[in-house]
Coordinates of N, CA, C and O in Angstrom, one line a residue:
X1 N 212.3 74.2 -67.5 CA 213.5 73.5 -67.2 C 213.4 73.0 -65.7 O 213.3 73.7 -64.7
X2 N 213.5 71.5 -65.7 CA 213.6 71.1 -64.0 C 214.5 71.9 -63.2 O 215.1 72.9 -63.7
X3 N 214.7 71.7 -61.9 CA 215.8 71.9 -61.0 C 215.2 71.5 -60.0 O 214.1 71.9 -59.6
X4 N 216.4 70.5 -59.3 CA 216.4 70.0 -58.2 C 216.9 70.7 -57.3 O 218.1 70.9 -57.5
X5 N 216.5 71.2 -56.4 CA 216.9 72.1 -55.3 C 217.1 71.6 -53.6 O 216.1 71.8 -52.9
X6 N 218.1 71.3 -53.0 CA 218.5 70.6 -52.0 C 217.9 71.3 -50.9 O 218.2 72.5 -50.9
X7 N 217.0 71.0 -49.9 CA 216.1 71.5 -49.0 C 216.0 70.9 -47.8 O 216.0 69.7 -47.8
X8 N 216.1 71.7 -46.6 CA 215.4 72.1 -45.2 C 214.2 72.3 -44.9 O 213.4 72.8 -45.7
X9 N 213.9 71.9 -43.9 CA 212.6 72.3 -42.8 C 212.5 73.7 -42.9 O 211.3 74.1 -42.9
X10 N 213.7 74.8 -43.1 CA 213.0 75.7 -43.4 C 213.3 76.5 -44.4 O 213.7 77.7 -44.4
X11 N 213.0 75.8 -45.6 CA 213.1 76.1 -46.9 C 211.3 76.4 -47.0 O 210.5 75.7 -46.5
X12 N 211.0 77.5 -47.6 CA 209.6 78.2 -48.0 C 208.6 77.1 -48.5 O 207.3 77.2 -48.5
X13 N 209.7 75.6 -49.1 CA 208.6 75.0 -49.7 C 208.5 74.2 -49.4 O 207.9 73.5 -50.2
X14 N 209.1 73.6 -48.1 CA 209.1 72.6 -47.3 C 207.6 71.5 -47.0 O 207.3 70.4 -47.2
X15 N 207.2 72.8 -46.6 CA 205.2 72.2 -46.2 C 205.1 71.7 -47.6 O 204.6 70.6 -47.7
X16 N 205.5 72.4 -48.8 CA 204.9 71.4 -49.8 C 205.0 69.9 -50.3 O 204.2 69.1 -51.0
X17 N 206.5 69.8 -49.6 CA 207.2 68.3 -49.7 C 206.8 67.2 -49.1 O 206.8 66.0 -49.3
X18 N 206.4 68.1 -47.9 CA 205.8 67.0 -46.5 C 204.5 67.3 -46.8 O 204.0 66.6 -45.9
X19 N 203.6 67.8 -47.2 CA 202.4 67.3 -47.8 C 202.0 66.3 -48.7 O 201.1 65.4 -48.7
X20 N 203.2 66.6 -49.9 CA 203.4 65.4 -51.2 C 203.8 63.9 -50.7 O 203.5 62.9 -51.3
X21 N 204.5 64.0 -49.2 CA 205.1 62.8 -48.9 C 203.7 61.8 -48.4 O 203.5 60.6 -48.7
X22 N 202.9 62.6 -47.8 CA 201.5 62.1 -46.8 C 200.7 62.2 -48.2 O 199.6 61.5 -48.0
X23 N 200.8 62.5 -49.0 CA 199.9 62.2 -50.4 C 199.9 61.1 -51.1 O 199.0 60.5 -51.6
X24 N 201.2 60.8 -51.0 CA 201.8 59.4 -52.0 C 202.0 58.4 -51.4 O 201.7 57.2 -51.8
X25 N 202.6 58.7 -50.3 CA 203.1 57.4 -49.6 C 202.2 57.2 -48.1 O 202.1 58.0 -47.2
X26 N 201.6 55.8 -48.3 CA 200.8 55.4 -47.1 C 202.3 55.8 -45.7 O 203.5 55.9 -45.6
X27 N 201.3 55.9 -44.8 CA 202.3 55.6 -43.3 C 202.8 54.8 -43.3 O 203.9 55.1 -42.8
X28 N 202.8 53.5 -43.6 CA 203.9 52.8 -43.5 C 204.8 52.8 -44.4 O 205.6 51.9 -44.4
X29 N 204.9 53.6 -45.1 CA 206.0 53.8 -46.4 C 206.7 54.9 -46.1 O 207.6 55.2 -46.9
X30 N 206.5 55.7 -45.2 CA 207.4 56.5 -44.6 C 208.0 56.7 -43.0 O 207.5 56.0 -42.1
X31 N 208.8 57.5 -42.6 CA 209.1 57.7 -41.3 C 208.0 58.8 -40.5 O 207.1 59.3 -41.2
X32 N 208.1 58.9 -39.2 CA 207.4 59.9 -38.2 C 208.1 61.3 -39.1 O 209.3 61.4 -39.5
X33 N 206.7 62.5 -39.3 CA 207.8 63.9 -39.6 C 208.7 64.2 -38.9 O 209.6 64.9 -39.4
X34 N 208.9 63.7 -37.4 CA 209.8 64.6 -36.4 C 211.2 63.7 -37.3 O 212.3 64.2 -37.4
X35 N 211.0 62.5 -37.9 CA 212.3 61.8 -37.9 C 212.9 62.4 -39.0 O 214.1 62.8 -39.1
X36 N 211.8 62.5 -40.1 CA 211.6 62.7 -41.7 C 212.6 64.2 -41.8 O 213.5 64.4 -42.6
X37 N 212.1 65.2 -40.7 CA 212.7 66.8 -40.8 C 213.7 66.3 -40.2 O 214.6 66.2 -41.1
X38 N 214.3 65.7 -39.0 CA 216.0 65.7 -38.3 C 216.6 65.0 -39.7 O 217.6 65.6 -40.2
X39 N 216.2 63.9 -40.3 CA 216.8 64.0 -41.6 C 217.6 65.3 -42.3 O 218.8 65.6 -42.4
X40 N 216.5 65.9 -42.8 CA 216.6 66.8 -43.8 C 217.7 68.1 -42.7 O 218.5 68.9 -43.1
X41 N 217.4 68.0 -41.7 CA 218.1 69.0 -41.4 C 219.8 68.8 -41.1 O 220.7 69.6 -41.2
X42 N 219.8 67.6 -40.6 CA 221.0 66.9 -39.9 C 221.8 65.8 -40.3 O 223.0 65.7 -40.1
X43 N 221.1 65.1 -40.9 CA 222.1 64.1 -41.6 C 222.7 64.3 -42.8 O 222.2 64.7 -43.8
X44 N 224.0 64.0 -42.7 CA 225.1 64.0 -43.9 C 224.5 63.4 -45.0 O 224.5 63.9 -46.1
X45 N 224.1 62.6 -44.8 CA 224.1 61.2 -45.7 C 222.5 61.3 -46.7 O 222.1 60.5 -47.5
X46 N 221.7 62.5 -46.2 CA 220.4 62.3 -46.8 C 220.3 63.9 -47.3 O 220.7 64.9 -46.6
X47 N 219.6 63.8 -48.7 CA 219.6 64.8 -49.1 C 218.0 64.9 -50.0 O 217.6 64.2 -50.8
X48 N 217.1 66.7 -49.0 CA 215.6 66.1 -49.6 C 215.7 67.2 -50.8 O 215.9 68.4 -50.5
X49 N 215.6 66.7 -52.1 CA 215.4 67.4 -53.5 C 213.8 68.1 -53.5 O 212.8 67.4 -53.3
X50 N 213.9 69.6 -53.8 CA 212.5 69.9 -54.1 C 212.8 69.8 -55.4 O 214.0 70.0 -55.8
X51 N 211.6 69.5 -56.5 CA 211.8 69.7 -57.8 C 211.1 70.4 -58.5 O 210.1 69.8 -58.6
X52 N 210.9 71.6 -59.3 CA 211.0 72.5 -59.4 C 210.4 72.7 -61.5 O 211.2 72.4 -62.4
X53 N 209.4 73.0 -61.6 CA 209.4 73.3 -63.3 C 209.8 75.1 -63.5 O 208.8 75.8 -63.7
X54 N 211.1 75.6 -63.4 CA 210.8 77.4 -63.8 C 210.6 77.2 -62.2 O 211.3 76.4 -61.5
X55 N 209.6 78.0 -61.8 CA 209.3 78.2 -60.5 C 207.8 77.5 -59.7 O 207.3 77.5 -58.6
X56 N 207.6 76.9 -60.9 CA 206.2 75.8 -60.2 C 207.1 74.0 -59.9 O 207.9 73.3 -60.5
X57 N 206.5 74.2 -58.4 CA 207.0 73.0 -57.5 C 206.2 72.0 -58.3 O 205.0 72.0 -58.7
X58 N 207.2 71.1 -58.4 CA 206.1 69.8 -59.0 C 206.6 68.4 -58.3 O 206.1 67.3 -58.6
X59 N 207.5 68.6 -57.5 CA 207.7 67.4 -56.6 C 209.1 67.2 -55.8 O 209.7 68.2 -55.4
X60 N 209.6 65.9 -55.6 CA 210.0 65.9 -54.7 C 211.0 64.5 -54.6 O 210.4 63.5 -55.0
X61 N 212.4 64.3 -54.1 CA 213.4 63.4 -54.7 C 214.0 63.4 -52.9 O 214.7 64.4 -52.4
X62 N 213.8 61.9 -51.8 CA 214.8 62.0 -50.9 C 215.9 61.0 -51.6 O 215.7 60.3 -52.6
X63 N 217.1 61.1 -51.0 CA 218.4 60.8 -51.9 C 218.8 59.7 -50.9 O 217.8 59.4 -50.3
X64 N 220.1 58.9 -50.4 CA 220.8 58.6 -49.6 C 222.0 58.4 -50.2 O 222.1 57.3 -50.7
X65 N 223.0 59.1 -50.2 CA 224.5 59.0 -50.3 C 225.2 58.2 -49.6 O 225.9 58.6 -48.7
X66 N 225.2 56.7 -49.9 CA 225.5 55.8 -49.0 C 227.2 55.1 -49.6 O 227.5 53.9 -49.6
X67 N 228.0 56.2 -50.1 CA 229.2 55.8 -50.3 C 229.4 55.2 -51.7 O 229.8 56.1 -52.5
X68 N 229.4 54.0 -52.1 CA 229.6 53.4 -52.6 C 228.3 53.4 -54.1 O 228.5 52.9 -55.3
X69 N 227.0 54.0 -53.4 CA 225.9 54.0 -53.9 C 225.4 54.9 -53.8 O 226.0 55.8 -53.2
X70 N 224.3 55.4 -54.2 CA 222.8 56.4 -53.7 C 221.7 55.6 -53.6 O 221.4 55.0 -54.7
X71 N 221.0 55.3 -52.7 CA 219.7 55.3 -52.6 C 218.4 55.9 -53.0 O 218.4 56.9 -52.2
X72 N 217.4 55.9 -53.7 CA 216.3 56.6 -53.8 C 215.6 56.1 -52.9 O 215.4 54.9 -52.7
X73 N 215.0 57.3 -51.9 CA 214.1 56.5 -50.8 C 212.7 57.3 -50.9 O 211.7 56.5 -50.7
X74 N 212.5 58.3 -51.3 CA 211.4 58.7 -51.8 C 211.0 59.4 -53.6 O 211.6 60.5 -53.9
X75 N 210.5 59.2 -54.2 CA 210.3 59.9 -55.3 C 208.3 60.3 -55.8 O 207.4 59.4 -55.9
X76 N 208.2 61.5 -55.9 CA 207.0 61.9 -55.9 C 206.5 62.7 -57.0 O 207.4 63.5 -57.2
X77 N 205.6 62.9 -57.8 CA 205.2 64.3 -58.8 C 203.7 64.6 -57.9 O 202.9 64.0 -57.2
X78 N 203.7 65.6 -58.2 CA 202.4 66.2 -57.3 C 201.1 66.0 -58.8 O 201.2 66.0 -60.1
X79 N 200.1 65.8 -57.8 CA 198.8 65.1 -58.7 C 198.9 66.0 -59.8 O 199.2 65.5 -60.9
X80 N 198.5 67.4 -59.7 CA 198.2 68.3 -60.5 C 198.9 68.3 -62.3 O 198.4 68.7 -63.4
X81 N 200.6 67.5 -61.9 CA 201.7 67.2 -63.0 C 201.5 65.8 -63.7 O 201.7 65.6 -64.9
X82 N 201.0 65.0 -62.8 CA 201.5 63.3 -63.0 C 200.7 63.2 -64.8 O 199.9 64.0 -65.1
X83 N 201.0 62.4 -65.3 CA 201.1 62.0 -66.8 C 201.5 62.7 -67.9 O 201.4 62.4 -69.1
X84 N 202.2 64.0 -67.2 CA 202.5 65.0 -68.1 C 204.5 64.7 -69.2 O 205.1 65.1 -70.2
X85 N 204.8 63.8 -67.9 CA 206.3 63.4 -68.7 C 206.9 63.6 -67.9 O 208.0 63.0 -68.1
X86 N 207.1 64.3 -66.5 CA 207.5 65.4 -65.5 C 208.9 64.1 -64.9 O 210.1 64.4 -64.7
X87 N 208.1 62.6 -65.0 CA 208.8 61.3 -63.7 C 210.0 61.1 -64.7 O 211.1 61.1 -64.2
X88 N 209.8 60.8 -66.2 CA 210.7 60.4 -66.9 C 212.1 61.5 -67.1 O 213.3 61.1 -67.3
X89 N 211.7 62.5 -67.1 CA 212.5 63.5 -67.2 C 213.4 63.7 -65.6 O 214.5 64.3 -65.5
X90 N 212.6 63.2 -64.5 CA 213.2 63.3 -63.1 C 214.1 62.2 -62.8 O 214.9 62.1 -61.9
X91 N 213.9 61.5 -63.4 CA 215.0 60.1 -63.7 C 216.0 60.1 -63.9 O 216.9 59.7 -63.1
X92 N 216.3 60.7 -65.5 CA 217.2 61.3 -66.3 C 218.1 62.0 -66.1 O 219.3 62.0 -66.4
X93 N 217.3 63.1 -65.2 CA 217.9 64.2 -64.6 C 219.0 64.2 -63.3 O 219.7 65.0 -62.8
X94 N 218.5 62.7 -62.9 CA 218.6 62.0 -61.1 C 219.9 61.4 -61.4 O 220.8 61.4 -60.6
X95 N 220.0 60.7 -62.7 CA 221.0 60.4 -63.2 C 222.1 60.6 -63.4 O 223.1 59.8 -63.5
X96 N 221.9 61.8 -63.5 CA 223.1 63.0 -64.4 C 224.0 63.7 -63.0 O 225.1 63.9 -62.7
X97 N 222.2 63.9 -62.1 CA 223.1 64.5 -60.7 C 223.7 63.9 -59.2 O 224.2 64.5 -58.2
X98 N 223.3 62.2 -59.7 CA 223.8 61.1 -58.8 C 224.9 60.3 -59.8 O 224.5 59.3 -60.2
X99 N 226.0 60.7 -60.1 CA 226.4 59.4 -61.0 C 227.2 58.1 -60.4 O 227.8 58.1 -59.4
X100 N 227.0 56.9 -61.3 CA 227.6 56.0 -60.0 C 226.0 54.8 -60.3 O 225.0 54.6 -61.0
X101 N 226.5 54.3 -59.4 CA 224.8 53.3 -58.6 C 223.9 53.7 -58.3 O 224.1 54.0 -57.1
X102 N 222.9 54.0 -58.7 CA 221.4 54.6 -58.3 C 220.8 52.9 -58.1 O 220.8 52.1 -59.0
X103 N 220.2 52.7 -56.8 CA 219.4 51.9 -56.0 C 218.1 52.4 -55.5 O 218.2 53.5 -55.0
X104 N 217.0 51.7 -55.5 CA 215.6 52.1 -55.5 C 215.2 50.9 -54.8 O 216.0 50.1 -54.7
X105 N 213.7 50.7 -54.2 CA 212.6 49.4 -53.7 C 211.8 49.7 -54.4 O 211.5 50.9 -54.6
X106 N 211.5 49.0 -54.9 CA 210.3 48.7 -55.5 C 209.1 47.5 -54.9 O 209.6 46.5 -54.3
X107 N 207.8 47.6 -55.0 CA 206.6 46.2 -54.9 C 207.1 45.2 -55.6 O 207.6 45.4 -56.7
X108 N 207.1 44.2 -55.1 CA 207.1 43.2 -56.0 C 205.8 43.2 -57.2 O 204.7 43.6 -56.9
X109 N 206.2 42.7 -58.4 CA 204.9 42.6 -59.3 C 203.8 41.6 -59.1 O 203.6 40.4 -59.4
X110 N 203.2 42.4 -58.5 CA 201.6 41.6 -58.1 C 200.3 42.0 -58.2 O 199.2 41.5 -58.1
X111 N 200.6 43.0 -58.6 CA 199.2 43.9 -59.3 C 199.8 44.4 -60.4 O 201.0 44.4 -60.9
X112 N 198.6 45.1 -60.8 CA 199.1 45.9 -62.5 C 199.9 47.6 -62.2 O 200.5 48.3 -62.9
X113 N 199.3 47.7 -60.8 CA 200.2 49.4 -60.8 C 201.7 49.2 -60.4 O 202.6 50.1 -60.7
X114 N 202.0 47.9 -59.6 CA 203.5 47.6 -59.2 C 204.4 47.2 -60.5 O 205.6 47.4 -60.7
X115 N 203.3 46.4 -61.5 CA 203.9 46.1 -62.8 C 204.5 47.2 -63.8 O 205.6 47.2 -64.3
X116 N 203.2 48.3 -63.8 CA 203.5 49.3 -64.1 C 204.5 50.4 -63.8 O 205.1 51.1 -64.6
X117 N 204.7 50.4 -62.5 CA 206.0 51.0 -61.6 C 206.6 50.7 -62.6 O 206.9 51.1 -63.7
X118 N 207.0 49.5 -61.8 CA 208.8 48.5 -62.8 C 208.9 48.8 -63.9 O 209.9 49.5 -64.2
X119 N 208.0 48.4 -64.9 CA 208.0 48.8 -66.2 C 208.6 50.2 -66.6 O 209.4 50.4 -67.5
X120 N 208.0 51.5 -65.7 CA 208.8 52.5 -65.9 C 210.0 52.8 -66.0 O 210.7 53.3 -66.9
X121 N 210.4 52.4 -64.3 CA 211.7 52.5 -64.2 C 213.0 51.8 -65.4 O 214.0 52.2 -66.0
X122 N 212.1 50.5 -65.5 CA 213.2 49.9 -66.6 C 213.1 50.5 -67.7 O 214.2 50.5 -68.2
X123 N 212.1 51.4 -68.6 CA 212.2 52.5 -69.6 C 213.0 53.3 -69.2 O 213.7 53.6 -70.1
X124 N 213.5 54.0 -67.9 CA 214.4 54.8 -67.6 C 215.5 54.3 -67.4 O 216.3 55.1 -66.8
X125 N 215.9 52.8 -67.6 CA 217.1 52.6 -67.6 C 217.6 51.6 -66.4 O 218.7 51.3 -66.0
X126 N 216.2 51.2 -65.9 CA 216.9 50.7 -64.3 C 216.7 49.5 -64.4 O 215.9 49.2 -65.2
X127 N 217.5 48.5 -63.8 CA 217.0 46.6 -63.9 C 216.8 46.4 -62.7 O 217.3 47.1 -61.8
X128 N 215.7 45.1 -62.8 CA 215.3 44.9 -61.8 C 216.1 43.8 -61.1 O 216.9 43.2 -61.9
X129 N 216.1 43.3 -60.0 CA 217.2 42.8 -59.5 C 216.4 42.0 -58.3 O 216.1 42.5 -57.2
X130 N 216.2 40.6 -58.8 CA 214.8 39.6 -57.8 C 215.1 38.9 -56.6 O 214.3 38.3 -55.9
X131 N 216.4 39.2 -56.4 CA 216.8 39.1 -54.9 C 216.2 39.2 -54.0 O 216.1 40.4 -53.8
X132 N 215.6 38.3 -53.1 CA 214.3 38.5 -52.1 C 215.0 39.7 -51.1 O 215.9 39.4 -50.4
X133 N 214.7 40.8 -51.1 CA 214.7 42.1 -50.3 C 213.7 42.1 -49.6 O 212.6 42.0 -50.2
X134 N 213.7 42.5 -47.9 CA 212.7 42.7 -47.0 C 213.3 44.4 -46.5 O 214.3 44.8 -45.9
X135 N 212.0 45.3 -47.1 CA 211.9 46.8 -45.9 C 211.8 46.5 -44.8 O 210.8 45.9 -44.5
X136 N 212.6 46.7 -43.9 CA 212.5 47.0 -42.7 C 211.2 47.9 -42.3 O 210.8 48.5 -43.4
X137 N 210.3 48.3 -41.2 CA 209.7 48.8 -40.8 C 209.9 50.8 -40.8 O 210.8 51.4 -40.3
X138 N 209.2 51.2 -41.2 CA 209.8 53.0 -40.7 C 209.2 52.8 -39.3 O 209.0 54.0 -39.0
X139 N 208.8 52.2 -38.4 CA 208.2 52.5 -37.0 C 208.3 51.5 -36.2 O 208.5 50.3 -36.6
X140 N 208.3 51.7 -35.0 CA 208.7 50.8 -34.0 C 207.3 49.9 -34.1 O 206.2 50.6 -34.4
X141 N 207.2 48.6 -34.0 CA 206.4 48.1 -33.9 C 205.2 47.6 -34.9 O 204.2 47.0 -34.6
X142 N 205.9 48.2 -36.4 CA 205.6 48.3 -37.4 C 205.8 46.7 -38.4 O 206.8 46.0 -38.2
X143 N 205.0 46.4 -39.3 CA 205.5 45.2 -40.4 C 206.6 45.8 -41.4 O 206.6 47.0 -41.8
X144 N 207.3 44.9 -41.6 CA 208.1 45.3 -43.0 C 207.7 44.9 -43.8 O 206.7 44.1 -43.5
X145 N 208.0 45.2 -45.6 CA 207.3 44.5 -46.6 C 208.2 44.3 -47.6 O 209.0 45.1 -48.1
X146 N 207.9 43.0 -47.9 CA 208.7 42.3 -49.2 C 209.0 43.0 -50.7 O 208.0 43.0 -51.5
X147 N 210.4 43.7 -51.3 CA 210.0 44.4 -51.8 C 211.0 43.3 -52.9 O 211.2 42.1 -52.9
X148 N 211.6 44.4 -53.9 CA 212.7 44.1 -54.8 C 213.5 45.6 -55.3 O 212.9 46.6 -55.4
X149 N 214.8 45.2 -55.4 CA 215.7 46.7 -55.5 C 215.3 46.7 -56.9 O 214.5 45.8 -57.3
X150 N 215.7 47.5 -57.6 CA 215.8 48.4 -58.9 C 217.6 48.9 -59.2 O 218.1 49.3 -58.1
X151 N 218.2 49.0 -59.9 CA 219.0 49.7 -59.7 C 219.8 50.3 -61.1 O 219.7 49.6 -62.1
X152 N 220.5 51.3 -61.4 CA 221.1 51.9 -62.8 C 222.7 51.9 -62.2 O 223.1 51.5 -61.2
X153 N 223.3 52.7 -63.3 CA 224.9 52.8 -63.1 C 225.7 51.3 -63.1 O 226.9 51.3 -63.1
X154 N 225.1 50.1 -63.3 CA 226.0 48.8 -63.2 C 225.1 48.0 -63.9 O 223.9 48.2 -64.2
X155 N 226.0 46.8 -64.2 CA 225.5 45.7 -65.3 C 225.0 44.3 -64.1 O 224.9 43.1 -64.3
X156 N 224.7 44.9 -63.0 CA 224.5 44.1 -62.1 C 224.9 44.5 -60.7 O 226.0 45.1 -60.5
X157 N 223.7 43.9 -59.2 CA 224.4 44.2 -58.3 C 223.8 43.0 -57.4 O 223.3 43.1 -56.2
X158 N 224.0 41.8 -58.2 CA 224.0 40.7 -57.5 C 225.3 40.1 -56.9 O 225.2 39.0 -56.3
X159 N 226.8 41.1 -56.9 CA 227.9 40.0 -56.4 C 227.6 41.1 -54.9 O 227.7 40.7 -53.8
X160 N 227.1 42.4 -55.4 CA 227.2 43.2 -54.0 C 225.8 43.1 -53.5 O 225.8 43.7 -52.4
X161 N 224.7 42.7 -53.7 CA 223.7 42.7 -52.8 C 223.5 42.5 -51.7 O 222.5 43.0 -51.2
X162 N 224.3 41.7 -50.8 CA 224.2 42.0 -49.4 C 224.8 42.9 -48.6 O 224.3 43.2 -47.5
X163 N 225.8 43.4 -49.0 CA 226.2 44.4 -48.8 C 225.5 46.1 -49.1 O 225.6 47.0 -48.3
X164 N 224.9 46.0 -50.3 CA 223.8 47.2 -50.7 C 222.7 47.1 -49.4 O 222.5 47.9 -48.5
X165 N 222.4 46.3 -49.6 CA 220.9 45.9 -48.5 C 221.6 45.9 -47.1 O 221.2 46.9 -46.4
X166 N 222.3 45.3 -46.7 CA 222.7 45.8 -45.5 C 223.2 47.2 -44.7 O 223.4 47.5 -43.5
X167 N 223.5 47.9 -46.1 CA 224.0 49.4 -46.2 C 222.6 50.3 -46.0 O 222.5 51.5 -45.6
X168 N 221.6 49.5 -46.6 CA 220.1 50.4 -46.7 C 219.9 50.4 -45.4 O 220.1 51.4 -44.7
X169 N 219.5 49.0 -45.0 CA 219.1 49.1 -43.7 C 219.6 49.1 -42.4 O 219.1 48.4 -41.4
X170 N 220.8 50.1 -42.3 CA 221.6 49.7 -41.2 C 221.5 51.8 -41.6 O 220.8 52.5 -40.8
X171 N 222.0 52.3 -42.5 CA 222.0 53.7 -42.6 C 220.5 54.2 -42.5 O 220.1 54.9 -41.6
X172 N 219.5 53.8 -43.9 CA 218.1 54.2 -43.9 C 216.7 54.1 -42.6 O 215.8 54.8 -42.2
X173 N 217.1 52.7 -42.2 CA 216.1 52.2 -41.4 C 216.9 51.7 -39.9 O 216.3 51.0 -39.1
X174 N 218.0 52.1 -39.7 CA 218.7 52.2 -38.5 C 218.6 50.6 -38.1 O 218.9 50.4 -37.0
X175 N 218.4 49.7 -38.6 CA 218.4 48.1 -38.1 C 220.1 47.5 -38.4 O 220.4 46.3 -38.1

């Protein structure tokens, strides 16, 4: 049985989260750790999910409770799990424990693994939404990259998308 378990820098399985994060996501797809832990330890608004099979860690869910919405800013399964069913079920489950607006970035589809991305999420329920969206940078001095939201809970979030997007990156990426 999953469980998402809400976690600290000093939670026992911390190092495993911030290993998963440097596994999955290039540096530019994340923040500095010093920023990544004052998150986890201090911000209201961000919450890091360990995820959990029984008692084997198998990944990892950052959240953003941005009022109106939630953000997915990270989502991860650790190598050892991936094709096993583990993402579909963390979806589902993400679902149930975020209800409301669930908002995501996604690549735009330009290769076959970003196609593949989308494709999943929309099996779990999410639409894609082509609104030219730019990431902000996680680093001073850093490129942003052209992405596209994702999102569940609504039949659309084209009347609010500047408002979403400007909520991401005014709370997520401090711009």
């Amino acid at each position: 049985m999953l469980n998402f378990t809400p976690i600290k820098t000093d939670h026992k399985a911390y190092s495993f989260v911030e290993n998963l994060l440097h596994e999955s996501f290039p540096e530019v797809e994340r923040r500095d750790d010093e920023d990544q832990r004052r998150n986890a330890d201090t911000n209201p608004l961000f919450t890091c999910y360990l995820i959990t099979d029984d008692e084997l860690p198998i990944g990892l869910i950052t959240a953003w409770n941005l009022g109106d919405f939630h953000y997915l800013e990270h989502l991860a399964t650790s190598p050892a799990v991936r094709n096993k069913g583990y993402g579909r079920q963390v979806m589902e489950y993400i679902k149930q424990l975020l209800p409301g607006i669930i908002v995501l970035e996604v690549e735009r589809p330009e290769d076959e693994m970003s196609i593949r991305r989308i494709g999943f999420y929309q099996r779990c329920g999410f639409s894609l939404c082509e609104k030219d969206y730019f990431q902000p940078s996680y680093r001073k001095g850093g490129e942003g990259l052209p992405l596209y939201l994702m999102f569940a809970g609504a039949d659309s979030i084209d009347t609010d998308f500047e408002a979403i997007r400007d909520r991401i990156h005014r709370e997520v990426y401090g711009v």
